[in-house]
PDB file of C-alpha atoms and ligand atoms in Angstrom:
ATOM      1  CA  UNK A   1      20.327  -9.521 -10.803  1.00 82.00           C
ATOM      2  CA  UNK A   2      18.934  -7.606  -7.802  1.00 96.00           C
ATOM      3  CA  UNK A   3      15.299  -8.195  -6.838  1.00 98.00           C
ATOM      4  CA  UNK A   4      12.599  -6.211  -8.624  1.00 98.00           C
ATOM      5  CA  UNK A   5       9.779  -4.676  -6.578  1.00 99.00           C
ATOM      6  CA  UNK A   6       6.555  -3.208  -7.943  1.00 99.00           C
ATOM      7  CA  UNK A   7       5.013  -0.629  -5.587  1.00 99.00           C
ATOM      8  CA  UNK A   8       1.510   0.752  -6.101  1.00 99.00           C
ATOM      9  CA  UNK A   9       0.800   4.192  -4.642  1.00 99.00           C
ATOM     10  CA  UNK A  10       4.473   5.149  -4.899  1.00 99.00           C
ATOM     11  CA  UNK A  11       3.779   8.870  -5.407  1.00 98.00           C
ATOM     12  CA  UNK A  12       3.088   9.675  -1.752  1.00 98.00           C
ATOM     13  CA  UNK A  13       3.282   8.575   1.876  1.00 98.00           C
ATOM     14  CA  UNK A  14       4.124   4.965   2.657  1.00 99.00           C
ATOM     15  CA  UNK A  15       4.661   3.965  -0.978  1.00 99.00           C
ATOM     16  CA  UNK A  16       7.034   6.838  -1.680  1.00 99.00           C
ATOM     17  CA  UNK A  17       9.059   6.268   1.502  1.00 99.00           C
ATOM     18  CA  UNK A  18       9.297   2.574   0.611  1.00 99.00           C
ATOM     19  CA  UNK A  19      10.463   3.410  -2.919  1.00 99.00           C
ATOM     20  CA  UNK A  20      13.140   5.702  -1.480  1.00 99.00           C
ATOM     21  CA  UNK A  21      14.386   3.107   0.998  1.00 98.00           C
ATOM     22  CA  UNK A  22      14.366   0.240  -1.494  1.00 98.00           C
ATOM     23  CA  UNK A  23      16.231   2.383  -4.033  1.00 98.00           C
ATOM     24  CA  UNK A  24      18.980   2.938  -1.436  1.00 98.00           C
ATOM     25  CA  UNK A  25      19.077  -0.844  -0.921  1.00 98.00           C
ATOM     26  CA  UNK A  26      19.414  -1.235  -4.711  1.00 98.00           C
ATOM     27  CA  UNK A  27      16.178  -3.069  -5.373  1.00 98.00           C
ATOM     28  CA  UNK A  28      15.085  -2.525  -9.002  1.00 98.00           C
ATOM     29  CA  UNK A  29      11.813  -0.607  -8.922  1.00 98.00           C
ATOM     30  CA  UNK A  30       8.541  -0.411 -10.820  1.00 99.00           C
ATOM     31  CA  UNK A  31       6.740   2.591  -9.358  1.00 99.00           C
ATOM     32  CA  UNK A  32       3.011   3.129  -9.944  1.00 99.00           C
ATOM     33  CA  UNK A  33       0.518   5.901  -9.321  1.00 98.00           C
ATOM     34  CA  UNK A  34      -1.763   8.341 -11.097  1.00 98.00           C
ATOM     35  CA  UNK A  35       0.197  11.587 -10.672  1.00 98.00           C
ATOM     36  CA  UNK A  36       2.570  11.686 -13.615  1.00 98.00           C
ATOM     37  CA  UNK A  37       4.642  14.671 -12.383  1.00 98.00           C
ATOM     38  CA  UNK A  38       5.467  12.847  -9.165  1.00 98.00           C
ATOM     39  CA  UNK A  39       6.298   9.647 -11.019  1.00 98.00           C
ATOM     40  CA  UNK A  40       8.712  11.593 -13.247  1.00 98.00           C
ATOM     41  CA  UNK A  41      10.404  13.174 -10.216  1.00 98.00           C
ATOM     42  CA  UNK A  42      10.830   9.757  -8.612  1.00 98.00           C
ATOM     43  CA  UNK A  43      12.220   8.251 -11.801  1.00 98.00           C
ATOM     44  CA  UNK A  44      14.748  11.059 -11.978  1.00 98.00           C
ATOM     45  CA  UNK A  45      15.848  11.076  -8.337  1.00 98.00           C
ATOM     46  CA  UNK A  46      15.767   7.336  -7.577  1.00 98.00           C
ATOM     47  CA  UNK A  47      17.080   6.496 -11.040  1.00 98.00           C
ATOM     48  CA  UNK A  48      20.443   7.748  -9.781  1.00 98.00           C
ATOM     49  CA  UNK A  49      20.501   4.898  -7.252  1.00 98.00           C
ATOM     50  CA  UNK A  50      18.940   1.943  -9.059  1.00 98.00           C
ATOM     51  CA  UNK A  51      17.003   0.860 -12.188  1.00 98.00           C
ATOM     52  CA  UNK A  52      13.585   2.519 -12.074  1.00 98.00           C
ATOM     53  CA  UNK A  53      10.604   2.342 -14.376  1.00 98.00           C
ATOM     54  CA  UNK A  54       7.275   4.078 -13.747  1.00 98.00           C
ATOM     55  CA  UNK A  55       3.743   3.069 -14.703  1.00 98.00           C
ATOM     56  CA  UNK A  56       0.924   5.585 -14.671  1.00 98.00           C
ATOM     57  CA  UNK A  57      -2.511   4.069 -14.130  1.00 98.00           C
ATOM     58  CA  UNK A  58      -5.560   4.223 -11.911  1.00 98.00           C
ATOM     59  CA  UNK A  59      -5.858   0.854 -10.163  1.00 99.00           C
ATOM     60  CA  UNK A  60      -9.629   0.996 -10.808  1.00 98.00           C
ATOM     61  CA  UNK A  61      -9.079   0.798 -14.559  1.00 98.00           C
ATOM     62  CA  UNK A  62      -8.594  -2.932 -15.119  1.00 98.00           C
ATOM     63  CA  UNK A  63      -7.673  -2.620 -18.793  1.00 98.00           C
ATOM     64  CA  UNK A  64      -4.952  -0.083 -18.042  1.00 98.00           C
ATOM     65  CA  UNK A  65      -3.663  -2.156 -15.115  1.00 98.00           C
ATOM     66  CA  UNK A  66      -3.240  -5.268 -17.277  1.00 98.00           C
ATOM     67  CA  UNK A  67      -1.921  -3.342 -20.266  1.00 98.00           C
ATOM     68  CA  UNK A  68       0.693  -1.484 -18.176  1.00 98.00           C
ATOM     69  CA  UNK A  69       1.981  -4.612 -16.451  1.00 98.00           C
ATOM     70  CA  UNK A  70       1.911  -6.773 -19.574  1.00 98.00           C
ATOM     71  CA  UNK A  71       3.802  -4.085 -21.531  1.00 98.00           C
ATOM     72  CA  UNK A  72       6.754  -3.959 -19.153  1.00 98.00           C
ATOM     73  CA  UNK A  73      10.100  -4.342 -20.931  1.00 98.00           C
ATOM     74  CA  UNK A  74      11.613  -7.832 -20.754  1.00 97.00           C
ATOM     75  CA  UNK A  75      14.146  -6.792 -18.104  1.00 97.00           C
ATOM     76  CA  UNK A  76      11.299  -5.817 -15.724  1.00 98.00           C
ATOM     77  CA  UNK A  77       8.895  -8.673 -16.420  1.00 97.00           C
ATOM     78  CA  UNK A  78      10.090 -10.865 -13.572  1.00 98.00           C
ATOM     79  CA  UNK A  79       8.607  -9.133 -10.532  1.00 98.00           C
ATOM     80  CA  UNK A  80       9.950 -10.606  -7.300  1.00 98.00           C
ATOM     81  CA  UNK A  81       7.989  -8.432  -4.877  1.00 99.00           C
ATOM     82  CA  UNK A  82       4.576  -6.818  -5.270  1.00 99.00           C
ATOM     83  CA  UNK A  83       3.715  -4.185  -2.654  1.00 99.00           C
ATOM     84  CA  UNK A  84      -0.043  -3.584  -2.817  1.00 99.00           C
ATOM     85  CA  UNK A  85      -0.119  -0.190  -1.143  1.00 99.00           C
ATOM     86  CA  UNK A  86      -2.339   2.141  -3.224  1.00 99.00           C
ATOM     87  CA  UNK A  87      -5.402   3.122  -1.273  1.00 98.00           C
ATOM     88  CA  UNK A  88      -7.101   5.733   0.831  1.00 98.00           C
ATOM     89  CA  UNK A  89     -10.096   6.530   2.989  1.00 98.00           C
ATOM     90  CA  UNK A  90     -12.728   8.814   1.492  1.00 98.00           C
ATOM     91  CA  UNK A  91     -14.856  10.509   4.145  1.00 98.00           C
ATOM     92  CA  UNK A  92     -15.582   9.673   7.787  1.00 98.00           C
ATOM     93  CA  UNK A  93     -19.363   9.782   7.688  1.00 98.00           C
ATOM     94  CA  UNK A  94     -21.810   7.580   9.539  1.00 98.00           C
ATOM     95  CA  UNK A  95     -23.295   4.778   7.463  1.00 98.00           C
ATOM     96  CA  UNK A  96     -26.596   6.678   7.179  1.00 98.00           C
ATOM     97  CA  UNK A  97     -24.873   9.795   5.844  1.00 98.00           C
ATOM     98  CA  UNK A  98     -22.175   8.183   3.704  1.00 98.00           C
ATOM     99  CA  UNK A  99     -21.654   9.198   0.077  1.00 98.00           C
ATOM    100  CA  UNK A 100     -22.113   6.568  -2.622  1.00 98.00           C
ATOM    101  CA  UNK A 101     -19.145   8.012  -4.521  1.00 98.00           C
ATOM    102  CA  UNK A 102     -16.925   7.647  -1.447  1.00 98.00           C
ATOM    103  CA  UNK A 103     -18.078   4.051  -0.981  1.00 99.00           C
ATOM    104  CA  UNK A 104     -17.377   3.245  -4.627  1.00 98.00           C
ATOM    105  CA  UNK A 105     -13.927   4.832  -4.429  1.00 98.00           C
ATOM    106  CA  UNK A 106     -12.886   2.839  -1.339  1.00 99.00           C
ATOM    107  CA  UNK A 107     -14.164  -0.514  -2.542  1.00 99.00           C
ATOM    108  CA  UNK A 108     -12.920   0.017  -6.108  1.00 99.00           C
ATOM    109  CA  UNK A 109      -9.434   1.225  -5.143  1.00 99.00           C
ATOM    110  CA  UNK A 110      -8.620  -0.557  -1.878  1.00 99.00           C
ATOM    111  CA  UNK A 111     -10.164  -3.923  -2.756  1.00 99.00           C
ATOM    112  CA  UNK A 112     -10.751  -4.329  -6.492  1.00 99.00           C
ATOM    113  CA  UNK A 113      -7.632  -2.363  -7.478  1.00 99.00           C
ATOM    114  CA  UNK A 114      -5.509  -4.612  -5.276  1.00 99.00           C
ATOM    115  CA  UNK A 115      -7.095  -7.648  -6.927  1.00 99.00           C
ATOM    116  CA  UNK A 116      -6.507  -6.385 -10.490  1.00 99.00           C
ATOM    117  CA  UNK A 117      -2.835  -5.594  -9.869  1.00 99.00           C
ATOM    118  CA  UNK A 118      -2.284  -8.943  -8.128  1.00 99.00           C
ATOM    119  CA  UNK A 119      -3.952 -10.875 -10.946  1.00 98.00           C
ATOM    120  CA  UNK A 120      -1.789  -9.076 -13.524  1.00 98.00           C
ATOM    121  CA  UNK A 121       1.437  -9.843 -11.643  1.00 98.00           C
ATOM    122  CA  UNK A 122       0.710 -13.407 -10.527  1.00 98.00           C
ATOM    123  CA  UNK A 123       1.126 -15.473 -13.738  1.00 98.00           C
ATOM    124  CA  UNK A 124       4.862 -14.761 -13.916  1.00 98.00           C
ATOM    125  CA  UNK A 125       5.339 -15.428 -10.179  1.00 98.00           C
ATOM    126  CA  UNK A 126       3.549 -18.749 -10.593  1.00 98.00           C
ATOM    127  CA  UNK A 127       5.710 -19.610 -13.611  1.00 98.00           C
ATOM    128  CA  UNK A 128       8.832 -18.770 -11.581  1.00 98.00           C
ATOM    129  CA  UNK A 129       7.559 -20.677  -8.541  1.00 98.00           C
ATOM    130  CA  UNK A 130       8.619 -17.744  -6.367  1.00 98.00           C
ATOM    131  CA  UNK A 131       7.504 -14.261  -5.411  1.00 98.00           C
ATOM    132  CA  UNK A 132       6.355 -12.104  -2.539  1.00 98.00           C
ATOM    133  CA  UNK A 133       3.111 -10.172  -2.188  1.00 99.00           C
ATOM    134  CA  UNK A 134       2.954  -7.591   0.599  1.00 99.00           C
ATOM    135  CA  UNK A 135      -0.546  -6.265   1.210  1.00 99.00           C
ATOM    136  CA  UNK A 136      -0.852  -2.987   3.089  1.00 99.00           C
ATOM    137  CA  UNK A 137      -3.964  -3.400   5.200  1.00 98.00           C
ATOM    138  CA  UNK A 138      -4.637  -1.277   8.273  1.00 99.00           C
ATOM    139  CA  UNK A 139      -5.634  -1.572  11.906  1.00 98.00           C
ATOM    140  CA  UNK A 140      -8.957  -0.432  10.363  1.00 98.00           C
ATOM    141  CA  UNK A 141      -9.060  -3.995   8.987  1.00 98.00           C
ATOM    142  CA  UNK A 142      -8.820  -5.385  12.508  1.00 98.00           C
ATOM    143  CA  UNK A 143     -11.110  -3.049  14.464  1.00 98.00           C
ATOM    144  CA  UNK A 144     -14.077  -0.916  13.337  1.00 98.00           C
ATOM    145  CA  UNK A 145     -14.388   2.664  14.624  1.00 98.00           C
ATOM    146  CA  UNK A 146     -17.157   5.289  14.387  1.00 98.00           C
ATOM    147  CA  UNK A 147     -17.465   6.604  10.830  1.00 98.00           C
ATOM    148  CA  UNK A 148     -14.959   3.980   9.622  1.00 98.00           C
ATOM    149  CA  UNK A 149     -17.689   1.688   8.234  1.00 98.00           C
ATOM    150  CA  UNK A 150     -16.817   1.304   4.521  1.00 99.00           C
ATOM    151  CA  UNK A 151     -13.110   2.110   4.834  1.00 99.00           C
ATOM    152  CA  UNK A 152     -12.904  -0.518   7.597  1.00 99.00           C
ATOM    153  CA  UNK A 153     -14.853  -2.964   5.412  1.00 99.00           C
ATOM    154  CA  UNK A 154     -12.375  -2.410   2.585  1.00 99.00           C
ATOM    155  CA  UNK A 155      -9.452  -3.115   4.903  1.00 99.00           C
ATOM    156  CA  UNK A 156     -11.187  -6.151   6.461  1.00 99.00           C
ATOM    157  CA  UNK A 157     -11.420  -7.343   2.862  1.00 99.00           C
ATOM    158  CA  UNK A 158      -7.683  -6.782   2.384  1.00 99.00           C
ATOM    159  CA  UNK A 159      -7.086  -8.794   5.566  1.00 98.00           C
ATOM    160  CA  UNK A 160      -9.222 -11.638   4.178  1.00 98.00           C
ATOM    161  CA  UNK A 161      -7.589 -11.473   0.742  1.00 98.00           C
ATOM    162  CA  UNK A 162      -4.177 -11.585   2.362  1.00 98.00           C
ATOM    163  CA  UNK A 163      -5.114 -14.854   4.059  1.00 98.00           C
ATOM    164  CA  UNK A 164      -6.830 -16.220   0.942  1.00 98.00           C
ATOM    165  CA  UNK A 165      -3.832 -15.442  -1.245  1.00 98.00           C
ATOM    166  CA  UNK A 166      -1.494 -17.186   1.175  1.00 98.00           C
ATOM    167  CA  UNK A 167      -3.635 -20.319   1.095  1.00 98.00           C
ATOM    168  CA  UNK A 168      -4.089 -20.449  -2.690  1.00 98.00           C
ATOM    169  CA  UNK A 169      -0.514 -19.481  -3.556  1.00 98.00           C
ATOM    170  CA  UNK A 170       1.115 -21.790  -1.022  1.00 98.00           C
ATOM    171  CA  UNK A 171       1.514 -24.479  -3.707  1.00 98.00           C
ATOM    172  CA  UNK A 172       3.582 -22.044  -5.799  1.00 98.00           C
ATOM    173  CA  UNK A 173       6.106 -21.186  -3.071  1.00 98.00           C
ATOM    174  CA  UNK A 174       4.869 -17.562  -3.056  1.00 98.00           C
ATOM    175  CA  UNK A 175       5.127 -15.590   0.167  1.00 98.00           C
ATOM    176  CA  UNK A 176       2.189 -13.372   1.210  1.00 98.00           C
ATOM    177  CA  UNK A 177       2.336 -10.854   4.055  1.00 98.00           C
ATOM    178  CA  UNK A 178      -0.130  -8.365   5.498  1.00 98.00           C
ATOM    179  CA  UNK A 179       1.126  -5.218   7.203  1.00 98.00           C
ATOM    180  CA  UNK A 180      -1.466  -3.299   9.221  1.00 99.00           C
ATOM    181  CA  UNK A 181      -0.466   0.152  10.476  1.00 99.00           C
ATOM    182  CA  UNK A 182      -2.365   2.410  12.853  1.00 98.00           C
ATOM    183  CA  UNK A 183      -2.133   6.185  12.413  1.00 98.00           C
ATOM    184  CA  UNK A 184       0.554   7.194   9.903  1.00 98.00           C
ATOM    185  CA  UNK A 185       1.132  10.870   9.065  1.00 98.00           C
ATOM    186  CA  UNK A 186       0.863  11.042   5.267  1.00 98.00           C
ATOM    187  CA  UNK A 187      -1.537  12.603   2.747  1.00 98.00           C
ATOM    188  CA  UNK A 188      -4.097  10.029   3.965  1.00 98.00           C
ATOM    189  CA  UNK A 189      -6.162  12.491   6.026  1.00 98.00           C
ATOM    190  CA  UNK A 190      -5.965  15.198   3.323  1.00 98.00           C
ATOM    191  CA  UNK A 191      -7.631  12.705   1.004  1.00 98.00           C
ATOM    192  CA  UNK A 192     -10.093  11.471   3.642  1.00 98.00           C
ATOM    193  CA  UNK A 193     -11.209  15.049   4.387  1.00 98.00           C
ATOM    194  CA  UNK A 194     -11.133  16.098   0.717  1.00 98.00           C
ATOM    195  CA  UNK A 195      -8.387  18.695   0.988  1.00 98.00           C
ATOM    196  CA  UNK A 196      -9.476  20.193   4.344  1.00 98.00           C
ATOM    197  CA  UNK A 197      -5.895  20.580   5.569  1.00 97.00           C
ATOM    198  CA  UNK A 198      -6.842  22.005   8.988  1.00 98.00           C
ATOM    199  CA  UNK A 199      -9.016  18.999   9.801  1.00 98.00           C
ATOM    200  CA  UNK A 200      -6.353  16.646   8.428  1.00 98.00           C
ATOM    201  CA  UNK A 201      -3.599  18.257  10.532  1.00 97.00           C
ATOM    202  CA  UNK A 202      -5.599  17.763  13.738  1.00 97.00           C
ATOM    203  CA  UNK A 203      -5.528  13.977  13.297  1.00 98.00           C
ATOM    204  CA  UNK A 204      -1.794  13.974  14.003  1.00 98.00           C
ATOM    205  CA  UNK A 205      -1.602  16.725  16.654  1.00 97.00           C
ATOM    206  CA  UNK A 206      -0.520  16.227  20.301  1.00 97.00           C
ATOM    207  CA  UNK A 207       1.325  12.928  19.818  1.00 98.00           C
ATOM    208  CA  UNK A 208       3.938  11.386  17.562  1.00 98.00           C
ATOM    209  CA  UNK A 209       2.150   9.480  14.823  1.00 98.00           C
ATOM    210  CA  UNK A 210       3.897   6.800  12.812  1.00 98.00           C
ATOM    211  CA  UNK A 211       5.827   8.245   9.883  1.00 98.00           C
ATOM    212  CA  UNK A 212       5.860   6.809   6.371  1.00 99.00           C
ATOM    213  CA  UNK A 213       9.549   5.958   6.873  1.00 99.00           C
ATOM    214  CA  UNK A 214       8.651   3.737   9.883  1.00 99.00           C
ATOM    215  CA  UNK A 215       6.406   1.612   7.669  1.00 99.00           C
ATOM    216  CA  UNK A 216       8.998   1.575   4.877  1.00 99.00           C
ATOM    217  CA  UNK A 217      11.516   0.178   7.391  1.00 98.00           C
ATOM    218  CA  UNK A 218       9.066  -2.543   8.398  1.00 99.00           C
ATOM    219  CA  UNK A 219       8.308  -3.427   4.772  1.00 99.00           C
ATOM    220  CA  UNK A 220      12.028  -3.681   4.083  1.00 98.00           C
ATOM    221  CA  UNK A 221      12.505  -5.905   7.136  1.00 98.00           C
ATOM    222  CA  UNK A 222       9.661  -8.186   6.028  1.00 98.00           C
ATOM    223  CA  UNK A 223      10.906  -8.584   2.451  1.00 98.00           C
ATOM    224  CA  UNK A 224      14.544  -9.054   3.390  1.00 98.00           C
ATOM    225  CA  UNK A 225      14.041 -12.145   5.610  1.00 98.00           C
ATOM    226  CA  UNK A 226      15.461 -15.431   4.293  1.00 98.00           C
ATOM    227  CA  UNK A 227      13.117 -17.031   1.745  1.00 98.00           C
ATOM    228  CA  UNK A 228      11.839 -19.682   4.175  1.00 98.00           C
ATOM    229  CA  UNK A 229      10.568 -16.946   6.555  1.00 98.00           C
ATOM    230  CA  UNK A 230       7.156 -15.399   5.897  1.00 98.00           C
ATOM    231  CA  UNK A 231       5.924 -12.778   8.362  1.00 98.00           C
ATOM    232  CA  UNK A 232       2.273 -13.422   7.723  1.00 97.00           C
ATOM    233  CA  UNK A 233       0.593 -10.589   9.618  1.00 98.00           C
ATOM    234  CA  UNK A 234       2.100  -7.556  11.278  1.00 98.00           C
ATOM    235  CA  UNK A 235       0.196  -4.901  13.236  1.00 98.00           C
ATOM    236  CA  UNK A 236       1.917  -1.652  14.232  1.00 98.00           C
ATOM    237  CA  UNK A 237       0.617   1.310  16.232  1.00 98.00           C
ATOM    238  CA  UNK A 238       2.339   4.518  17.245  1.00 98.00           C
ATOM    239  CA  UNK A 239       3.210   4.269  20.961  1.00 98.00           C
ATOM    240  CA  UNK A 240       0.545   6.887  21.758  1.00 98.00           C
ATOM    241  CA  UNK A 241      -2.204   4.742  20.190  1.00 98.00           C
ATOM    242  CA  UNK A 242      -3.793   1.859  22.110  1.00 98.00           C
ATOM    243  CA  UNK A 243      -6.839   1.154  19.912  1.00 98.00           C
ATOM    244  CA  UNK A 244      -8.560   2.852  16.969  1.00 97.00           C
ATOM    245  CA  UNK A 245     -10.093   5.388  19.353  1.00 97.00           C
ATOM    246  CA  UNK A 246      -7.751   5.500  22.370  1.00 98.00           C
ATOM    247  CA  UNK A 247      -4.959   7.897  21.518  1.00 98.00           C
ATOM    248  CA  UNK A 248      -2.955   9.677  24.187  1.00 98.00           C
ATOM    249  CA  UNK A 249      -2.872  13.167  22.714  1.00 96.00           C
ATOM    250  CA  UNK A 250      -0.909  14.616  25.627  1.00 88.00           C
ATOM    251  CA  UNK A 251       2.478  13.182  24.686  1.00 86.00           C
ATOM    252  CA  UNK A 252       3.870  16.173  22.744  1.00 82.00           C
TER     253      UNK A 252
HETATM  254  P1  LIG B   1      -1.254   8.671   0.755  1.00 52.95           P
HETATM  255  O1  LIG B   1      -2.507   9.390   0.439  1.00 52.95           O
HETATM  256  O2  LIG B   1      -0.079   9.482   1.178  1.00 52.95           O
HETATM  257  O3  LIG B   1      -0.826   7.739  -0.471  1.00 52.95           O
HETATM  258  C1  LIG B   1      -1.775   7.001  -1.192  1.00 52.95           C
HETATM  259  C2  LIG B   1      -1.138   6.486  -2.472  1.00 52.95           C
HETATM  260  O4  LIG B   1      -2.106   5.690  -3.169  1.00 52.95           O
HETATM  261  C3  LIG B   1      -0.723   7.606  -3.406  1.00 52.95           C
HETATM  262  O5  LIG B   1       0.549   7.312  -3.955  1.00 52.95           O
HETATM  263  C4  LIG B   1      -1.779   7.592  -4.483  1.00 52.95           C
HETATM  264  O6  LIG B   1      -1.186   7.968  -5.727  1.00 52.95           O
HETATM  265  C5  LIG B   1      -2.178   6.116  -4.517  1.00 52.95           C
HETATM  266  N1  LIG B   1      -3.526   5.949  -5.032  1.00 52.95           N
HETATM  267  C6  LIG B   1      -4.683   6.386  -4.460  1.00 52.95           C
HETATM  268  N2  LIG B   1      -5.716   6.121  -5.258  1.00 52.95           N
HETATM  269  C7  LIG B   1      -5.225   5.514  -6.350  1.00 52.95           C
HETATM  270  C8  LIG B   1      -5.800   5.009  -7.548  1.00 52.95           C
HETATM  271  N3  LIG B   1      -7.124   5.094  -7.774  1.00 52.95           N
HETATM  272  N4  LIG B   1      -5.004   4.444  -8.467  1.00 52.95           N
HETATM  273  C9  LIG B   1      -3.665   4.367  -8.270  1.00 52.95           C
HETATM  274  N5  LIG B   1      -3.055   4.813  -7.165  1.00 52.95           N
HETATM  275  C10 LIG B   1      -3.827   5.394  -6.217  1.00 52.95           C
HETATM  276  O7  LIG B   1      -1.632   7.625   1.909  1.00 52.95           O
HETATM  277  P2  LIG B   1      -0.769   6.508   2.693  1.00 52.95           P
HETATM  278  O8  LIG B   1       0.618   6.454   2.234  1.00 52.95           O
HETATM  279  O9  LIG B   1      -1.039   6.716   4.120  1.00 52.95           O
HETATM  280  O10 LIG B   1      -1.570   5.205   2.252  1.00 52.95           O
HETATM  281  C11 LIG B   1      -0.967   4.064   1.652  1.00 52.95           C
HETATM  282  C12 LIG B   1      -1.703   2.822   2.103  1.00 52.95           C
HETATM  283  O11 LIG B   1      -1.574   2.683   3.508  1.00 52.95           O
HETATM  284  C13 LIG B   1      -3.211   2.838   1.814  1.00 52.95           C
HETATM  285  O12 LIG B   1      -3.613   1.554   1.391  1.00 52.95           O
HETATM  286  C14 LIG B   1      -3.817   3.164   3.182  1.00 52.95           C
HETATM  287  O13 LIG B   1      -5.121   2.678   3.302  1.00 52.95           O
HETATM  288  C15 LIG B   1      -2.831   2.438   4.082  1.00 52.95           C
HETATM  289  N6  LIG B   1      -2.818   2.857   5.475  1.00 52.95           N
HETATM  290  C16 LIG B   1      -2.597   4.176   5.801  1.00 52.95           C
HETATM  291  C17 LIG B   1      -2.569   4.548   7.132  1.00 52.95           C
HETATM  292  C18 LIG B   1      -2.428   5.976   7.565  1.00 52.95           C
HETATM  293  O14 LIG B   1      -2.786   6.292   8.730  1.00 52.95           O
HETATM  294  N7  LIG B   1      -1.898   6.866   6.739  1.00 52.95           N
HETATM  295  C19 LIG B   1      -2.716   3.548   8.204  1.00 52.95           C
HETATM  296  C20 LIG B   1      -2.935   2.207   7.726  1.00 52.95           C
HETATM  297  C21 LIG B   1      -2.956   1.891   6.418  1.00 52.95           C
HETATM  298  P3  LIG B   1      -1.863   8.861  -6.860  1.00 52.95           P
HETATM  299  O15 LIG B   1      -2.780   9.832  -6.179  1.00 52.95           O
HETATM  300  O16 LIG B   1      -0.713   9.489  -7.566  1.00 52.95           O
HETATM  301  O17 LIG B   1      -2.574   7.867  -7.699  1.00 52.95           O
HETATM  302  C1  LIG B   2      -5.548   4.300   8.440  1.00 52.95           C
HETATM  303  C2  LIG B   2      -5.630   4.286   9.917  1.00 52.95           C
HETATM  304  O1  LIG B   2      -7.208   4.584  11.893  1.00 52.95           O
HETATM  305  O2  LIG B   2      -7.285   6.271  10.147  1.00 52.95           O
HETATM  306  O3  LIG B   2      -5.846   3.065   7.884  1.00 52.95           O
HETATM  307  O4  LIG B   2      -8.215   4.098   9.772  1.00 52.95           O
HETATM  308  S1  LIG B   2      -7.164   4.839  10.446  1.00 52.95           S
END
């Protein structure tokens, strides 16, 4: 049977592009997100290429996370690849002006949500003595920038969890990889700026940002290496970006 991949945050951006690419490569897919209409569309379109099942849950809701994953039909219970992708930034305020709700959202989704989904998926991987966890971190988990404070902290946590998982799961033959992109043009900035599309658009103006498909390609490359190869940490910037704050906005 072809490998089965579970992707969180499959309804948009990096997760959606990865679902589309993996469907073409005939991976069997478990696609997760909160927006039911988008999940239905994906099930319909990608279902023409491969076996697809969708799970609707908020990664913050631990009961729903465990219930959804434990209720998978028998043919989808063996998950070979978990792509922990769901996440976002909420706000870009200084630490003194930050909103408590934004802080809760980032820590609860980006860190605790990733933990809940991983814990729900791991028992079967351990039983099988095989599996692959790909954690989508960020360059924000490698370098802090002004106003990044809590989002950066959440991605530093993902970076640490990625390393911790690799250490603890080593005895079970489970691969663990962290992929850390710089600026990717997705709905990310719409969410960060709470629907202010003009402000969001400006983030990607004047240069060619990474596209969701670029990250999907990288994820596919990482998961399609021979089993003895584990790309443990991968950082990728658009060419126009040198650091979190040095971006050559004169290139297009
Ligand atoms: P998008 O906003 O386009 O996609 C985010 C995805 O996460 C959506 O599918 C959304 O689905 C899902 N999601 C958000 N909150 C929740 C939640 N509470 N429960 C379940 N699913 C949730 O952004 P990206 O594709 O850019 O982001 C994907 C990942 O990549 C994130 O972890 C982000 O931090 C990371 N990243 C992004 C970069 C960028 O510049 N864009 C750079 C580096 C890393 P739904 O709303 O349907 O639940
Ligand atoms: C997303 C990239 O630089 O906006 O993680 O934090 S950045």
